[in-house]
Each structure stands twice: as C-alpha cells, then as structure tokens.
Coordinates of C-alpha atoms and ligand atoms in Angstrom, one line a residue:
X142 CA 0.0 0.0 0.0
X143 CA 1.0 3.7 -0.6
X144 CA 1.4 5.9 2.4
X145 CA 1.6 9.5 1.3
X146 CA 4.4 11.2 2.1
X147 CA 4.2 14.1 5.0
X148 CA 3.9 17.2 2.5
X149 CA 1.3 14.8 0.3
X150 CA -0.7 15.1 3.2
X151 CA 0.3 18.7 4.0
X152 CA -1.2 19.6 0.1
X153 CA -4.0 17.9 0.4
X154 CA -5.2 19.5 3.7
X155 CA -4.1 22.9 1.3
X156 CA -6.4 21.7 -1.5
X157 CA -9.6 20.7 0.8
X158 CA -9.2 24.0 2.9
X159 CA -12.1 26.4 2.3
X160 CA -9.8 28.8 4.4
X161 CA -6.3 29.6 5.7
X162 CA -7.9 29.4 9.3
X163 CA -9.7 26.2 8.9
X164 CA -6.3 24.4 7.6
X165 CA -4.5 26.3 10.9
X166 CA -7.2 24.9 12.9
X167 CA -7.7 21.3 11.4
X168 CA -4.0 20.9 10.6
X169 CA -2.5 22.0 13.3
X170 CA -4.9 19.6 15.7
X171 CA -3.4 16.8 13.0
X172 CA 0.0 17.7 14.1
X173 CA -0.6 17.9 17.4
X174 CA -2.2 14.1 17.3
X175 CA 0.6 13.2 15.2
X176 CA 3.1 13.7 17.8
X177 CA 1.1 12.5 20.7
X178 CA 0.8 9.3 18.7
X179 CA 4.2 8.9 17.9
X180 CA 4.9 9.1 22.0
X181 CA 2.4 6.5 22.2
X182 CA 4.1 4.3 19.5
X183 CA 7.1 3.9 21.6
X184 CA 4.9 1.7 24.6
X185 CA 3.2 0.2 21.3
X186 CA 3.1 -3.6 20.3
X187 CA 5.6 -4.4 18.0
X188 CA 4.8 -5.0 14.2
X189 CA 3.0 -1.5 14.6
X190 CA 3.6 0.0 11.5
X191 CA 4.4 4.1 12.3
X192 CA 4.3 5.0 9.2
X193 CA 1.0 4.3 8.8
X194 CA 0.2 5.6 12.6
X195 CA 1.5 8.9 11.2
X196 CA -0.1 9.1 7.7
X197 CA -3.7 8.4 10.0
X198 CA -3.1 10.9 12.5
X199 CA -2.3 13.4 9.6
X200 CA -5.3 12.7 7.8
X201 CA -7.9 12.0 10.4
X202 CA -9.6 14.8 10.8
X203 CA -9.7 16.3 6.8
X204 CA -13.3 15.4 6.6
X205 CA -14.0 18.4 8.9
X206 CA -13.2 20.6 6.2
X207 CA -17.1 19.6 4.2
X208 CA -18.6 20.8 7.1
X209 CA -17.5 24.6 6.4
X210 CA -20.4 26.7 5.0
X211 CA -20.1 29.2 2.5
X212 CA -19.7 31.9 5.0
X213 CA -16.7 30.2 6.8
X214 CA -18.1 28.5 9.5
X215 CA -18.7 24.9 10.7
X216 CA -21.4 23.4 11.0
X217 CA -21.0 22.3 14.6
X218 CA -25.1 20.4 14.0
X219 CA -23.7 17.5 12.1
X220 CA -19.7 17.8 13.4
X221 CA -20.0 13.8 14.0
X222 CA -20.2 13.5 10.5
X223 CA -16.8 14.3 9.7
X224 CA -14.9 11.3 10.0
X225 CA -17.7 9.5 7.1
X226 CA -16.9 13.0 5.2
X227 CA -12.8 12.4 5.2
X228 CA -13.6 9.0 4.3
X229 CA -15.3 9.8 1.3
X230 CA -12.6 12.7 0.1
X231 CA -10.0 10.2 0.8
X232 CA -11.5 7.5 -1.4
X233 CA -12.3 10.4 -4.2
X234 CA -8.8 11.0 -4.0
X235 CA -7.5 7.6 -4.5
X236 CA -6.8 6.9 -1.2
X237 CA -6.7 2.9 0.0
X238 CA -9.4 2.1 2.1
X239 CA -6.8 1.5 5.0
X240 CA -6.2 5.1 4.9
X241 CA -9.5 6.1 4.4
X242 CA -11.0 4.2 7.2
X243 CA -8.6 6.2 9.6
X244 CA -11.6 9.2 9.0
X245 CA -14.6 7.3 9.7
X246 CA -13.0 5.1 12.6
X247 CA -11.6 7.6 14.9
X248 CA -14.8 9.1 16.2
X249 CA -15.1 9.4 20.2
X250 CA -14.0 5.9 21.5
X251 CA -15.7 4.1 18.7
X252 CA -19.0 4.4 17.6
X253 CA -21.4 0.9 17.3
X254 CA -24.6 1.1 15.0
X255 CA -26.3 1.2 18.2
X256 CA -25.0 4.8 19.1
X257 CA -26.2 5.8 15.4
X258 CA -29.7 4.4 16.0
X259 CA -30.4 5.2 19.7
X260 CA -28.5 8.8 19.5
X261 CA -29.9 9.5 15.9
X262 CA -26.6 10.4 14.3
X263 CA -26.4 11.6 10.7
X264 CA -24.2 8.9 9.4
X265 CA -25.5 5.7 7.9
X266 CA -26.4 2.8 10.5
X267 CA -22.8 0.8 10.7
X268 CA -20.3 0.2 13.2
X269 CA -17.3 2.6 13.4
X270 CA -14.9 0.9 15.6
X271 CA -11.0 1.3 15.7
X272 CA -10.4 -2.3 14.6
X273 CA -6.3 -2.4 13.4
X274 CA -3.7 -1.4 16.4
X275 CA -2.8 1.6 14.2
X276 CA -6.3 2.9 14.7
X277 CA -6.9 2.1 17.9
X278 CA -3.7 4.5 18.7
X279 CA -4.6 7.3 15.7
X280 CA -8.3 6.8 17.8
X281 CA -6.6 7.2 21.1
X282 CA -4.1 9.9 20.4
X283 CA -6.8 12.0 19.2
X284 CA -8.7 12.4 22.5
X285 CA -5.9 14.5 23.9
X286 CA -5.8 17.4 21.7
X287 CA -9.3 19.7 20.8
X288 CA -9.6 22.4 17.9
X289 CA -11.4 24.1 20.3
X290 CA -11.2 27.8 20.1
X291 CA -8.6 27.8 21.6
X292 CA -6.9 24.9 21.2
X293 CA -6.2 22.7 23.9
X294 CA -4.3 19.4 24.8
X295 CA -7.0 17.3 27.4
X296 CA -5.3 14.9 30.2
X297 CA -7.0 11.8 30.4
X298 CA -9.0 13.0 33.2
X299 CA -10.4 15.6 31.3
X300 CA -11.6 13.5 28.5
X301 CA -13.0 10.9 30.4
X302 CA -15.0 13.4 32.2
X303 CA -16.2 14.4 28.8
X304 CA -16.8 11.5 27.7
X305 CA -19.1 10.0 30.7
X306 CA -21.8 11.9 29.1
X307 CA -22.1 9.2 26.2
X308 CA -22.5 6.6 28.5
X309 CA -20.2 4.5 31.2
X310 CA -19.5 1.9 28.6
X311 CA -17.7 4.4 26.8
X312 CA -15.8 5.8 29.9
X313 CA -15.0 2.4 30.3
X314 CA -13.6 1.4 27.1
X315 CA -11.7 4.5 27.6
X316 CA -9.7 3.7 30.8
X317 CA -8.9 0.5 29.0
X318 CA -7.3 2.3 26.5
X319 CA -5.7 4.5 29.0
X320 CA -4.1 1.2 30.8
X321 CA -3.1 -0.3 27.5
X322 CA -1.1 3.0 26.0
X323 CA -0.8 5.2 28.8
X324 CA -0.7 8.9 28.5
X325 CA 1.5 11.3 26.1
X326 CA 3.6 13.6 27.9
X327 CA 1.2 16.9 27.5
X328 CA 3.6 19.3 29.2
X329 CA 6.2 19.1 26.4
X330 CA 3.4 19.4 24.1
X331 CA 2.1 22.2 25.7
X332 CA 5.4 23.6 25.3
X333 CA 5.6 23.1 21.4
X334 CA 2.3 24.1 20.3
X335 CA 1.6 27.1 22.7
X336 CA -1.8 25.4 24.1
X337 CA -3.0 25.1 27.5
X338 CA -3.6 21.9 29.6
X339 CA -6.7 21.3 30.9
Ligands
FE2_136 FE1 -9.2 14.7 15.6

C-alpha cells in the first residue's frame, strides 16, 4: 500500500481547505495528534507499523473541512459527520481504504450502529470501531488534543469526564485504552504548540 508522504498530506489539507484558518485549525490539531501518537508508539506492540500511525493521524480529521459553510463557518449540528466525510474525500482522491477508514473510525471511543440508531446520528447505520492497532492509537491519540477555540491538549481526566456523558461503557472502554497506551507527555506538548492543559 502507498502511504503518502508528510507534504502529500500537507497539500491535500491545502487543497480541501475552504480557508487559511480552517487548515490552521484542522492541521495543526493533525500535528498535534501526530506527535502524541508517535509518544504513544514507543509503549506500542511491535509489528505496529508508524508510518502508517502517522499518515492516519495526519489525515484524520480532513473530513471536517465539508462541514464549512459558504460563510466560513462549521457546521458544529452534524460535526460527527466528519470522519464519514474524510472517508469519502479520501476514497475520491484515490486513497486505500486502510487510509481512508482512519476518517470514519476515529470518532469518540468508537462508535457501534447502536450509538447511530439510539442517539440518531447523521451517518449511515454501521459500526465505526478502531479495529487495526494503528487505529486504535490514531483513535486514542486524538482524544488529547481539541480544535477548540482555543486549542487545547485534554489529560485523560479531562476527557473521560467528557466522555461520561455518552455513556459508562464508553468511559469504560476508555480507561482501558488508557491502561493499554498510557498517557502522552502533554507538558512538552504544551510547550511546542503554545496550548494550554486542561
Ligand atoms: Fe481529531
């Protein structure tokens, strides 16, 4: 399989932009996952392929760019949407199915056809579940960093606070992953990017 290079990636998130801040904001956030994943990697399994850990980190989020209207702003209404979104530019652009499925498989901590029924999401009836150890950590690494206005890097705490709200099963699943991968170190983050810990 072809893994797009870093400045691949970097074009395409040019190309699918409808502004300069919407790349700053959805880019950056890729970054920033990017090298919380890459801590990550070093605690991983072996036989993880990195590579690919980075290219999915990189490209999660692109599918948030379809949700900017014509006046700039996202559509916060149908934000859970975005990772089916990225998975369809991705696949219009040629992208393997590997790659794509890092978009629609990184939502929250997994999302079962049972969360799109009972909760009504707008995204077809299927099971979006990190299924390969490189989504699981692309998944994983992405709940400690929010494009939030402003951005900010979340300790597992914080997230699992958040995330109570959709249930104790997914609080749950959650702390597992916490035990299995352990935490990124957020201070030298912090540090890099300029945003607060909370
Ligand atoms: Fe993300």
């Amino acid at each position: 399989m072809l893994i797009p290079t870093d400045e691949q990636i970097r074009a395409l998130h040019e190309r699918h932009a409808p502004t300069p801040e919407a790349f700053e904001r959805v880019y950056t956030h890729c970054r920033a996952v990017c090298e919380a994943a890459e801590q990550l990697l070093v605690r991983a399994a072996p036989g993880v392929n990195a590579d690919l850990v980075r290219a999915g980190c990189l490209l999660h989020d692109i599918g948030v760019y379809r949700l900017y209207g014509p006046d700039g702003r996202l559509d916060g209404s149908r934000y859970v949407s975005h990772g089916v979104l990225g998975h369809e530019l991705l696949a219009e652009e040629g992208l393997s199915e590997t790659l794509c499925r890092f978009c629609s498989h990184h939502t929250g901590v997994g999302l079962t056809s049972e969360d799109v029924r009972s909760q009504g999401l707008p995204v077809p009836v299927a099971d979006y579940l990190a299924e390969s150890p490189e989504e699981e950590l692309v998944m994983y690494a992405d709940k400690f960093h929010s494009k939030s206005e402003p951005p900010v890097f979340l300790t597992a705490a914080s997230f699992a606070a958040k995330v109570r709200r959709f249930g104790p099963d997914k609080e749950l699943r959650f702390k597992e992953l916490v035990e299995r991968h352990g935490e990124p170190d957020l201070a030298a983050l912090s540090d890099s990017y300029g945003h607060r810990v909370v």
